Short mmCIF file of C-alpha atoms in Angstrom, two decimals:
data_model
loop_
_atom_site.label_atom_id
_atom_site.label_comp_id
_atom_site.label_asym_id
_atom_site.label_seq_id
_atom_site.Cartn_x
_atom_site.Cartn_y
_atom_site.Cartn_z
CA UNK C 1150 0.00 0.00 0.00
CA UNK C 1151 2.82 2.43 0.81
CA UNK C 1152 4.29 1.84 -2.65
CA UNK C 1153 0.93 2.67 -4.24
CA UNK C 1154 0.68 5.96 -2.33
CA UNK C 1155 4.36 6.69 -3.04
CA UNK C 1156 3.77 6.36 -6.79
CA UNK C 1157 0.60 8.47 -6.48
CA UNK C 1158 2.54 11.17 -4.62
CA UNK C 1159 5.28 11.13 -7.26
CA UNK C 1160 2.68 11.58 -10.01
CA UNK C 1161 0.99 14.46 -8.16
CA UNK C 1162 4.38 16.04 -7.48
CA UNK C 1163 5.34 16.03 -11.16
CA UNK C 1164 1.98 17.57 -12.13
CA UNK C 1165 1.85 20.23 -9.41
CA UNK C 1166 5.48 21.29 -9.69
CA UNK C 1167 5.05 21.46 -13.46
CA UNK C 1168 2.22 23.94 -12.87
CA UNK C 1169 4.50 25.94 -10.55
CA UNK C 1170 6.80 26.48 -13.52
CA UNK C 1171 4.06 28.38 -15.43
CA UNK C 1172 3.51 32.13 -14.84
CA UNK C 1173 -0.12 32.86 -13.89
CA UNK C 1174 0.11 36.43 -15.18
CA UNK C 1175 -2.68 36.17 -17.77
CA UNK C 1176 -4.84 33.03 -17.82
CA UNK C 1177 -7.16 34.53 -20.45
CA UNK C 1178 -4.58 33.75 -23.13
CA UNK C 1179 -5.27 30.04 -22.44
CA UNK C 1180 -9.03 30.48 -22.43
CA UNK C 1181 -9.32 30.63 -18.62
CA UNK C 1182 -10.85 33.46 -16.64
CA UNK C 1183 -9.73 33.20 -13.00
CA UNK C 1184 -8.28 36.58 -12.01
CA UNK C 1185 -8.04 35.44 -8.39
CA UNK C 1186 -5.39 32.92 -9.44
CA UNK C 1187 -3.25 35.72 -10.88
CA UNK C 1188 -3.76 37.87 -7.79
CA UNK C 1189 -2.72 35.14 -5.35
CA UNK C 1190 -0.20 33.37 -7.60
CA UNK C 1191 2.70 33.55 -5.18
CA UNK C 1192 0.54 32.21 -2.32
CA UNK C 1193 -0.78 29.34 -4.43
CA UNK C 1194 2.75 28.32 -5.30
CA UNK C 1195 3.68 28.63 -1.65
CA UNK C 1196 0.82 26.26 -0.83
CA UNK C 1197 2.22 23.75 -3.33
CA UNK C 1198 5.57 24.08 -1.54
CA UNK C 1199 3.91 23.24 1.77
CA UNK C 1200 2.19 20.21 0.26
CA UNK C 1201 5.45 18.95 -1.27
CA UNK C 1202 7.16 19.38 2.10
CA UNK C 1203 4.42 17.37 3.82
CA UNK C 1204 4.67 14.55 1.25
CA UNK C 1205 8.45 14.42 1.57
CA UNK C 1206 8.45 14.44 5.39
CA UNK C 1207 5.95 11.57 5.56
CA UNK C 1208 7.96 9.39 3.22
CA UNK C 1209 11.26 10.42 4.79
CA UNK C 1210 9.92 8.91 8.03
CA UNK C 1211 8.76 5.79 6.14
CA UNK C 1212 12.18 5.48 4.47
CA UNK C 1213 14.01 5.76 7.78
CA UNK C 1214 11.69 3.15 9.29
CA UNK C 1215 12.27 0.70 6.42
CA UNK C 1216 16.03 1.30 6.50
CA UNK C 1217 16.15 0.59 10.24
CA UNK C 1218 13.90 -2.48 10.26
CA UNK C 1219 14.46 -4.11 6.87
CA UNK C 1220 17.83 -2.77 5.75
CA UNK C 1221 16.41 -1.57 2.42
CA UNK C 1222 14.03 1.00 1.00
CA UNK C 1223 11.97 0.43 -2.13
CA UNK C 1224 12.87 2.86 -4.94
CA UNK C 1225 9.41 4.46 -5.14
CA UNK C 1226 9.27 4.92 -1.35
CA UNK C 1227 12.76 6.45 -1.28
CA UNK C 1228 11.99 8.83 -4.15
CA UNK C 1229 8.79 9.99 -2.44
CA UNK C 1230 10.97 11.04 0.52
CA UNK C 1231 12.97 13.61 -1.43
CA UNK C 1232 11.69 14.02 -4.99
CA UNK C 1233 8.63 16.23 -4.20
CA UNK C 1234 10.85 18.85 -2.53
CA UNK C 1235 13.54 18.59 -5.18
CA UNK C 1236 11.04 18.90 -8.03
CA UNK C 1237 9.51 21.96 -6.41
CA UNK C 1238 12.96 23.50 -5.91
CA UNK C 1239 13.83 22.98 -9.59
CA UNK C 1240 10.41 24.21 -10.76
CA UNK C 1241 10.32 27.37 -8.65
CA UNK C 1242 13.94 28.15 -9.56
CA UNK C 1243 13.00 27.67 -13.21
CA UNK C 1244 10.10 30.11 -12.74
CA UNK C 1245 12.45 32.64 -11.11
CA UNK C 1246 14.97 32.28 -13.96
CA UNK C 1247 12.24 32.73 -16.58
CA UNK C 1248 10.85 35.85 -14.88
CA UNK C 1249 14.32 37.31 -14.42
CA UNK C 1250 14.98 36.83 -18.14
CA UNK C 1251 11.73 38.61 -19.07
CA UNK C 1252 12.45 41.44 -16.63
CA UNK C 1253 15.97 41.86 -18.05
CA UNK C 1254 14.81 41.61 -21.69
CA UNK C 1255 11.76 43.89 -21.48
CA UNK C 1256 12.15 46.28 -18.55
CA UNK C 1257 15.69 46.70 -17.21
CA UNK C 1258 18.42 45.71 -19.64
CA UNK C 1259 21.33 46.28 -17.25
CA UNK C 1260 24.51 44.36 -16.46
CA UNK C 1261 23.37 43.70 -12.90
CA UNK C 1262 20.19 42.00 -14.05
CA UNK C 1263 22.17 40.05 -16.64
CA UNK C 1264 24.52 38.76 -13.91
CA UNK C 1265 21.54 37.80 -11.75
CA UNK C 1266 20.03 36.00 -14.74
CA UNK C 1267 23.29 34.12 -15.37
CA UNK C 1268 23.52 33.07 -11.72
CA UNK C 1269 19.92 31.87 -11.69
CA UNK C 1270 20.43 29.91 -14.91
CA UNK C 1271 23.62 28.31 -13.56
CA UNK C 1272 21.85 27.35 -10.34
CA UNK C 1273 18.98 25.82 -12.34
CA UNK C 1274 21.33 23.73 -14.50
CA UNK C 1275 23.19 22.49 -11.41
CA UNK C 1276 19.94 21.61 -9.65
CA UNK C 1277 18.80 19.55 -12.65
CA UNK C 1278 22.18 17.82 -13.03
CA UNK C 1279 22.63 17.11 -9.31
CA UNK C 1280 19.05 15.92 -8.91
CA UNK C 1281 19.77 12.50 -10.40
CA UNK C 1282 22.79 11.95 -8.13
CA UNK C 1283 21.07 13.23 -4.99
CA UNK C 1284 17.98 11.06 -5.46
CA UNK C 1285 20.08 7.96 -6.22
CA UNK C 1286 22.25 8.49 -3.13
CA UNK C 1287 19.17 9.11 -1.00
CA UNK C 1288 17.90 5.62 -1.81
CA UNK C 1289 21.23 3.88 -1.20
CA UNK C 1290 22.42 5.96 1.75
CA UNK C 1291 22.01 5.30 5.45
CA UNK C 1292 19.75 7.13 7.85
CA UNK C 1293 22.12 10.08 8.43
CA UNK C 1294 22.72 10.54 4.69
CA UNK C 1295 18.97 10.47 4.02
CA UNK C 1296 18.37 13.23 6.56
CA UNK C 1297 21.23 15.37 5.20
CA UNK C 1298 20.05 15.03 1.59
CA UNK C 1299 16.49 15.84 2.67
CA UNK C 1300 17.78 19.05 4.27
CA UNK C 1301 19.70 19.80 1.06
CA UNK C 1302 16.48 19.44 -0.95
CA UNK C 1303 14.67 21.64 1.57
CA UNK C 1304 17.39 24.25 1.18
CA UNK C 1305 17.02 24.18 -2.62
CA UNK C 1306 13.25 24.63 -2.32
CA UNK C 1307 13.73 27.51 0.13
CA UNK C 1308 16.33 29.32 -2.00
CA UNK C 1309 14.27 28.83 -5.15
CA UNK C 1310 11.09 30.04 -3.46
CA UNK C 1311 12.75 33.15 -2.04
CA UNK C 1312 14.36 33.96 -5.41
CA UNK C 1313 10.99 33.64 -7.14
CA UNK C 1314 9.40 35.95 -4.56
CA UNK C 1315 12.10 38.63 -5.08
CA UNK C 1316 11.76 38.52 -8.87
CA UNK C 1317 7.96 38.57 -8.63
CA UNK C 1318 8.10 41.71 -6.48
CA UNK C 1319 10.09 43.56 -9.17
CA UNK C 1320 7.16 43.57 -11.59
CA UNK C 1321 4.44 46.16 -11.65
CA UNK C 1322 1.10 44.23 -11.58
CA UNK C 1323 -0.11 45.78 -14.84
CA UNK C 1324 3.19 45.11 -16.60
CA UNK C 1325 3.26 41.56 -15.27
CA UNK C 1326 -0.21 40.80 -16.66
CA UNK C 1327 0.76 42.27 -20.03
CA UNK C 1328 3.60 39.76 -20.54
CA UNK C 1329 3.09 37.31 -23.38
CA UNK C 1330 3.56 33.87 -21.80
CA UNK C 1331 1.29 31.88 -24.12
CA UNK C 1332 3.95 29.36 -25.15
CA UNK C 1333 5.36 28.94 -21.67
CA UNK C 1334 2.55 26.48 -20.99
CA UNK C 1335 4.80 23.95 -22.74
CA UNK C 1336 7.40 24.33 -19.97
CA UNK C 1337 5.89 21.52 -17.83
CA UNK C 1338 6.26 19.18 -20.82
CA UNK C 1339 9.99 19.87 -20.86
CA UNK C 1340 10.00 19.41 -17.10
CA UNK C 1341 8.32 16.02 -17.51
CA UNK C 1342 10.86 15.00 -20.18
CA UNK C 1343 13.73 15.70 -17.77
CA UNK C 1344 12.00 13.59 -15.12
CA UNK C 1345 11.48 10.67 -17.54
CA UNK C 1346 15.15 10.83 -18.56
CA UNK C 1347 16.07 10.69 -14.87
CA UNK C 1348 13.92 7.58 -14.40
CA UNK C 1349 15.47 5.85 -17.43
CA UNK C 1350 19.03 6.57 -16.29
CA UNK C 1351 18.22 5.49 -12.75
CA UNK C 1352 16.60 2.23 -13.87
CA UNK C 1353 19.55 1.39 -16.12
CA UNK C 1354 22.02 2.09 -13.33
CA UNK C 1355 20.03 -0.01 -10.87
CA UNK C 1356 19.99 -2.96 -13.28
CA UNK C 1357 23.78 -2.78 -13.68
CA UNK C 1358 24.26 -2.50 -9.94
CA UNK C 1359 22.03 -5.46 -9.17
CA UNK C 1360 23.59 -7.56 -11.92
CA UNK C 1361 27.00 -7.00 -10.32
CA UNK C 1362 25.62 -7.91 -6.91
CA UNK C 1363 24.13 -11.13 -8.28
CA UNK C 1364 27.56 -12.05 -9.68
CA UNK C 1365 29.44 -11.35 -6.46
CA UNK C 1366 26.97 -12.07 -3.65
CA UNK C 1367 26.86 -15.56 -2.17
CA UNK C 1368 25.20 -16.59 1.10
CA UNK C 1369 27.62 -17.01 3.98
CA UNK C 1370 27.86 -20.59 5.27
CA UNK C 1371 26.58 -21.34 8.75
CA UNK C 1372 29.43 -21.82 11.25
CA UNK C 1373 30.11 -25.43 12.19
CA UNK C 1374 31.68 -26.53 15.45
CA UNK C 1375 34.78 -28.69 15.36
CA UNK C 1376 34.48 -32.18 16.93
CA UNK C 1377 35.71 -32.43 20.49
CA UNK C 1378 38.48 -34.90 21.21
CA UNK C 1379 36.83 -36.54 24.24
CA UNK C 1380 33.26 -36.40 22.99
CA UNK C 1381 30.95 -39.09 24.45
CA UNK C 1382 29.99 -41.86 22.06
CA UNK C 1383 26.31 -42.69 21.63
CA UNK C 1384 24.43 -45.06 19.34
CA UNK C 1385 23.72 -43.70 15.89
CA UNK C 1386 20.17 -42.35 15.68
CA UNK C 1387 17.78 -43.66 13.11
CA UNK C 1388 17.13 -41.41 10.13
CA UNK C 1389 14.54 -38.81 11.07
CA UNK C 1390 11.18 -39.23 9.37
CA UNK C 1391 9.81 -36.55 7.10
CA UNK C 1392 6.90 -34.47 8.24
CA UNK C 1393 3.36 -35.54 7.60
CA UNK C 1394 -0.09 -33.94 7.65
CA UNK C 1395 -2.33 -34.77 10.57
CA UNK C 1396 -5.58 -34.14 8.76
CA UNK C 1397 -4.67 -36.38 5.83
CA UNK C 1398 -4.46 -40.02 6.88
CA UNK C 1399 -1.53 -42.15 5.86
CA UNK C 1400 -3.81 -44.58 4.05
CA UNK C 1401 -5.16 -41.74 1.96
CA UNK C 1402 -1.71 -40.54 0.95
CA UNK C 1403 -0.27 -43.91 -0.11
CA UNK C 1404 -2.28 -44.32 -3.34
CA UNK C 1405 -1.30 -40.85 -4.58
CA UNK C 1406 2.41 -40.88 -3.56
CA UNK C 1407 3.88 -38.61 -6.27
CA UNK C 1408 0.57 -36.99 -7.22
CA UNK C 1409 -0.62 -33.66 -5.95
CA UNK C 1410 -3.58 -32.73 -3.77
CA UNK C 1411 -5.49 -29.47 -4.09
CA UNK C 1412 -6.72 -28.45 -0.65
CA UNK C 1413 -9.87 -26.43 -0.08
CA UNK C 1414 -9.58 -23.26 1.99
CA UNK C 1415 -11.91 -24.70 4.64
CA UNK C 1416 -9.79 -27.81 5.17
CA UNK C 1417 -7.11 -27.37 7.80
CA UNK C 1418 -3.47 -28.26 7.23
CA UNK C 1419 -1.50 -29.17 10.33
CA UNK C 1420 2.01 -30.57 10.32
CA UNK C 1421 3.89 -32.63 12.85
CA UNK C 1422 6.89 -31.16 14.61
CA UNK C 1423 9.53 -33.87 14.25
CA UNK C 1424 13.03 -32.45 14.41
CA UNK C 1425 15.06 -33.17 11.30
CA UNK C 1426 18.79 -32.72 10.78
CA UNK C 1427 19.05 -30.11 8.00
CA UNK C 1428 22.33 -31.60 6.78
CA UNK C 1429 20.69 -34.89 5.77
CA UNK C 1430 17.89 -33.62 3.52
CA UNK C 1431 17.83 -32.06 0.08
CA UNK C 1432 15.35 -29.64 -1.41
CA UNK C 1433 13.32 -32.45 -3.07
CA UNK C 1434 12.16 -32.10 -6.67
CA UNK C 1435 13.71 -28.64 -7.07
CA UNK C 1436 16.82 -27.74 -9.03
CA UNK C 1437 18.89 -26.76 -6.03
CA UNK C 1438 21.88 -24.57 -6.69
CA UNK C 1439 25.23 -26.20 -5.79
CA UNK C 1440 26.15 -23.60 -3.17
CA UNK C 1441 22.85 -24.23 -1.37
CA UNK C 1442 24.01 -27.79 -0.60
CA UNK C 1443 27.50 -27.03 0.59
CA UNK C 1444 26.70 -28.17 4.12
CA UNK C 1445 25.22 -31.45 2.93
CA UNK C 1446 28.12 -32.16 0.56
CA UNK C 1447 30.67 -31.54 3.27
CA UNK C 1448 28.83 -33.84 5.65
CA UNK C 1449 28.93 -36.68 3.14
CA UNK C 1450 32.71 -36.49 3.04
CA UNK C 1451 33.05 -36.91 6.79
CA UNK C 1452 33.14 -40.40 8.29
CA UNK C 1453 30.19 -41.78 10.21
CA UNK C 1454 31.79 -40.65 13.49
CA UNK C 1455 29.84 -37.42 12.96
CA UNK C 1456 26.72 -39.19 14.18
CA UNK C 1457 28.35 -39.81 17.55
CA UNK C 1458 29.29 -36.20 18.09
CA UNK C 1459 26.93 -33.77 19.73
CA UNK C 1460 25.42 -31.45 17.11
CA UNK C 1461 25.75 -27.71 17.63
CA UNK C 1462 22.56 -25.91 18.61
CA UNK C 1463 21.56 -24.20 15.37
CA UNK C 1464 17.93 -23.46 16.09
CA UNK C 1465 15.87 -20.86 17.90
CA UNK C 1466 12.12 -20.84 18.61
CA UNK C 1467 10.28 -20.36 15.33
CA UNK C 1468 8.16 -17.24 15.08
CA UNK C 1469 5.99 -17.62 13.13
CA UNK C 1470 5.68 -21.38 13.37
CA UNK C 1471 5.26 -23.36 10.18
CA UNK C 1472 1.55 -23.98 10.80
CA UNK C 1473 0.92 -20.31 11.60
CA UNK C 1474 2.68 -19.29 8.40
CA UNK C 1475 0.64 -21.76 6.32
CA UNK C 1476 -2.58 -20.43 7.85
CA UNK C 1477 -1.52 -16.84 7.15
CA UNK C 1478 -0.83 -17.58 3.48
CA UNK C 1479 -4.11 -19.45 3.02
CA UNK C 1480 -6.05 -16.47 4.34
CA UNK C 1481 -4.78 -14.30 1.48
CA UNK C 1482 -7.50 -13.75 -1.15
CA UNK C 1483 -7.91 -16.27 -3.99
CA UNK C 1484 -4.95 -18.40 -2.94
CA UNK C 1485 -5.00 -22.07 -3.99
CA UNK C 1486 -3.05 -24.58 -1.88
CA UNK C 1487 -1.47 -27.67 -3.41
CA UNK C 1488 0.08 -30.53 -1.42
CA UNK C 1489 2.72 -32.54 -3.24
CA UNK C 1490 4.83 -35.05 -1.32
CA UNK C 1491 6.70 -33.04 1.34
CA UNK C 1492 5.94 -29.54 0.19
CA UNK C 1493 3.08 -27.07 0.13
CA UNK C 1494 2.83 -24.82 -2.92
CA UNK C 1495 0.64 -21.73 -3.02
CA UNK C 1496 -0.83 -20.38 -6.25
CA UNK C 1497 -2.66 -17.25 -7.31
CA UNK C 1498 -4.33 -17.32 -10.72
CA UNK C 1499 -2.50 -20.62 -11.35
CA UNK C 1500 0.85 -18.91 -10.80
CA UNK C 1501 3.02 -20.22 -7.95
CA UNK C 1502 4.44 -17.62 -5.62
CA UNK C 1503 5.52 -19.57 -2.52
CA UNK C 1504 6.72 -23.09 -1.60
CA UNK C 1505 7.01 -24.21 2.03
CA UNK C 1506 8.73 -27.31 3.42
CA UNK C 1507 8.60 -28.19 7.12
CA UNK C 1508 11.44 -29.94 8.96
CA UNK C 1509 10.14 -29.46 12.50
CA UNK C 1510 12.85 -27.34 14.08
CA UNK C 1511 13.18 -25.22 10.96
CA UNK C 1512 11.45 -24.75 7.62
CA UNK C 1513 12.35 -23.78 4.09
CA UNK C 1514 10.78 -21.19 1.86
CA UNK C 1515 11.09 -20.68 -1.89
CA UNK C 1516 9.48 -17.42 -2.91
CA UNK C 1517 9.06 -14.90 -5.71
CA UNK C 1518 10.69 -11.53 -5.19
CA UNK C 1519 11.84 -8.45 -7.03
CA UNK C 1520 15.53 -8.67 -7.88
CA UNK C 1521 16.55 -5.60 -5.91
CA UNK C 1522 14.68 -6.63 -2.79
CA UNK C 1523 16.03 -10.19 -3.01
CA UNK C 1524 19.61 -8.97 -3.28
CA UNK C 1525 19.17 -6.73 -0.23
CA UNK C 1526 17.87 -9.69 1.78
CA UNK C 1527 20.77 -11.90 0.63
CA UNK C 1528 23.23 -9.28 1.86
CA UNK C 1529 21.50 -8.87 5.22
CA UNK C 1530 20.44 -12.47 6.00
CA UNK C 1531 22.96 -15.31 5.39
CA UNK C 1532 20.24 -18.00 5.21
CA UNK C 1533 18.66 -16.39 2.12
CA UNK C 1534 20.03 -17.02 -1.37
CA UNK C 1535 18.94 -16.77 -4.99
CA UNK C 1536 17.45 -19.86 -6.64
CA UNK C 1537 19.26 -19.85 -9.97
CA UNK C 1538 17.52 -23.04 -11.12
CA UNK C 1539 14.27 -21.20 -11.87
CA UNK C 1540 15.17 -19.21 -14.96
CA UNK C 1541 11.70 -18.02 -16.00
CA UNK C 1542 10.97 -15.99 -12.87
CA UNK C 1543 12.92 -14.46 -10.02
CA UNK C 1544 12.85 -16.94 -7.13
CA UNK C 1545 14.78 -16.86 -3.90
CA UNK C 1546 15.08 -19.41 -1.09
CA UNK C 1547 15.47 -19.18 2.65
CA UNK C 1548 15.98 -21.44 5.64
CA UNK C 1549 14.31 -20.12 8.76
CA UNK C 1550 16.12 -21.50 11.80
CA UNK C 1551 14.36 -18.98 14.01
CA UNK C 1552 16.83 -16.23 13.12
CA UNK C 1553 14.63 -14.49 10.54
CA UNK C 1554 12.49 -11.76 12.17
CA UNK C 1555 8.75 -12.39 12.14
CA UNK C 1556 8.10 -9.18 10.20
CA UNK C 1557 10.59 -10.19 7.50
CA UNK C 1558 8.96 -13.63 7.02
CA UNK C 1559 5.48 -12.14 6.65
CA UNK C 1560 6.82 -9.40 4.37
CA UNK C 1561 8.45 -12.04 2.14
CA UNK C 1562 5.08 -13.78 1.76
CA UNK C 1563 3.16 -10.55 1.13
CA UNK C 1564 5.70 -9.31 -1.43
CA UNK C 1565 5.63 -12.65 -3.28
CA UNK C 1566 1.82 -12.51 -3.33
CA UNK C 1567 1.84 -8.90 -4.58
CA UNK C 1568 4.20 -9.75 -7.47
CA UNK C 1569 1.78 -12.35 -8.84
CA UNK C 1570 -1.29 -10.27 -7.94
CA UNK C 1571 -0.01 -7.15 -9.73
#
């Protein structure tokens, strides 16, 4: 929802700041008759400034919250935290430059006014050129950098607004209304073109950045404890059984073995909680990337003495539990649940977006995600990695040993659902 409102705010910001760029000196030339707009032009544009400030402050707070809790900020959310103010600053500075040019050309053709015009034009060009860099660094920067860049954008808006006010005060009201600004209505179109170019450059840069991160990022292996010399010897435990479903009897599952079962929303799914050694199981029926099985491959090379050595404590209490997570996913609208062997796959409009596998003391998730978000999670959480075997769509995988925060798990599910639902 916050991304939807962020995109809506960005659209409104482009439209409103584009209007700020237009002089309201004579609306009759465009077939409009609202003299009050001309009279209170500077106050109307000041009101737009206040609205842009409000938008930016709200999404600055949202960006800081996401940075602190999730370690990443979505591009649209980050842009909504600074772009409204920056766009207003550029627009109002463009208005001031335009008015200064007309004042110098038609009323006071002096060197002083020409120098002021040159300074305003130079400031406008710098604001446009720096805008792309500032907005990109705002998204990637930490909390302190975000606040500093926000203040920089606020300063630009303040300087531009004050400059526009000073130039506006130079004009006699009658002379101002007599100016021919018919073709300046096209200025917002040019403004929009600059914004679209910024989006294209930013998207291309983000794709390059993420492609490099995909090449270099690899999930860190979980630390393993070295065997103790005088470790007590105990009988080898029997292989742990795979989890089952309490509401589906064993006799009912035997005839279908490798077939799938579509489960109605009203039918409950409850799993057993048998603890399973994660180093002895593979991600069944999925093309698992080689690095995802490093632990298992290393274990196979060790002699059977490993079974007599006390295992390190890898697990924490699961929150949410596997059953709670399954119930949460099934409550999402129009979700179809499919049971196949030891996994539960969730579909929306016949498109899979999440696969869950329960191993008692931990569970696995394979999920759809945007590339940028997935890369950020890989960097922050060592148990998350990219599933390179699924080439058609962007899938990632995670082991939850109890170390993934509850909010992150639910956000993974909701984001995967939103990708298919969009």
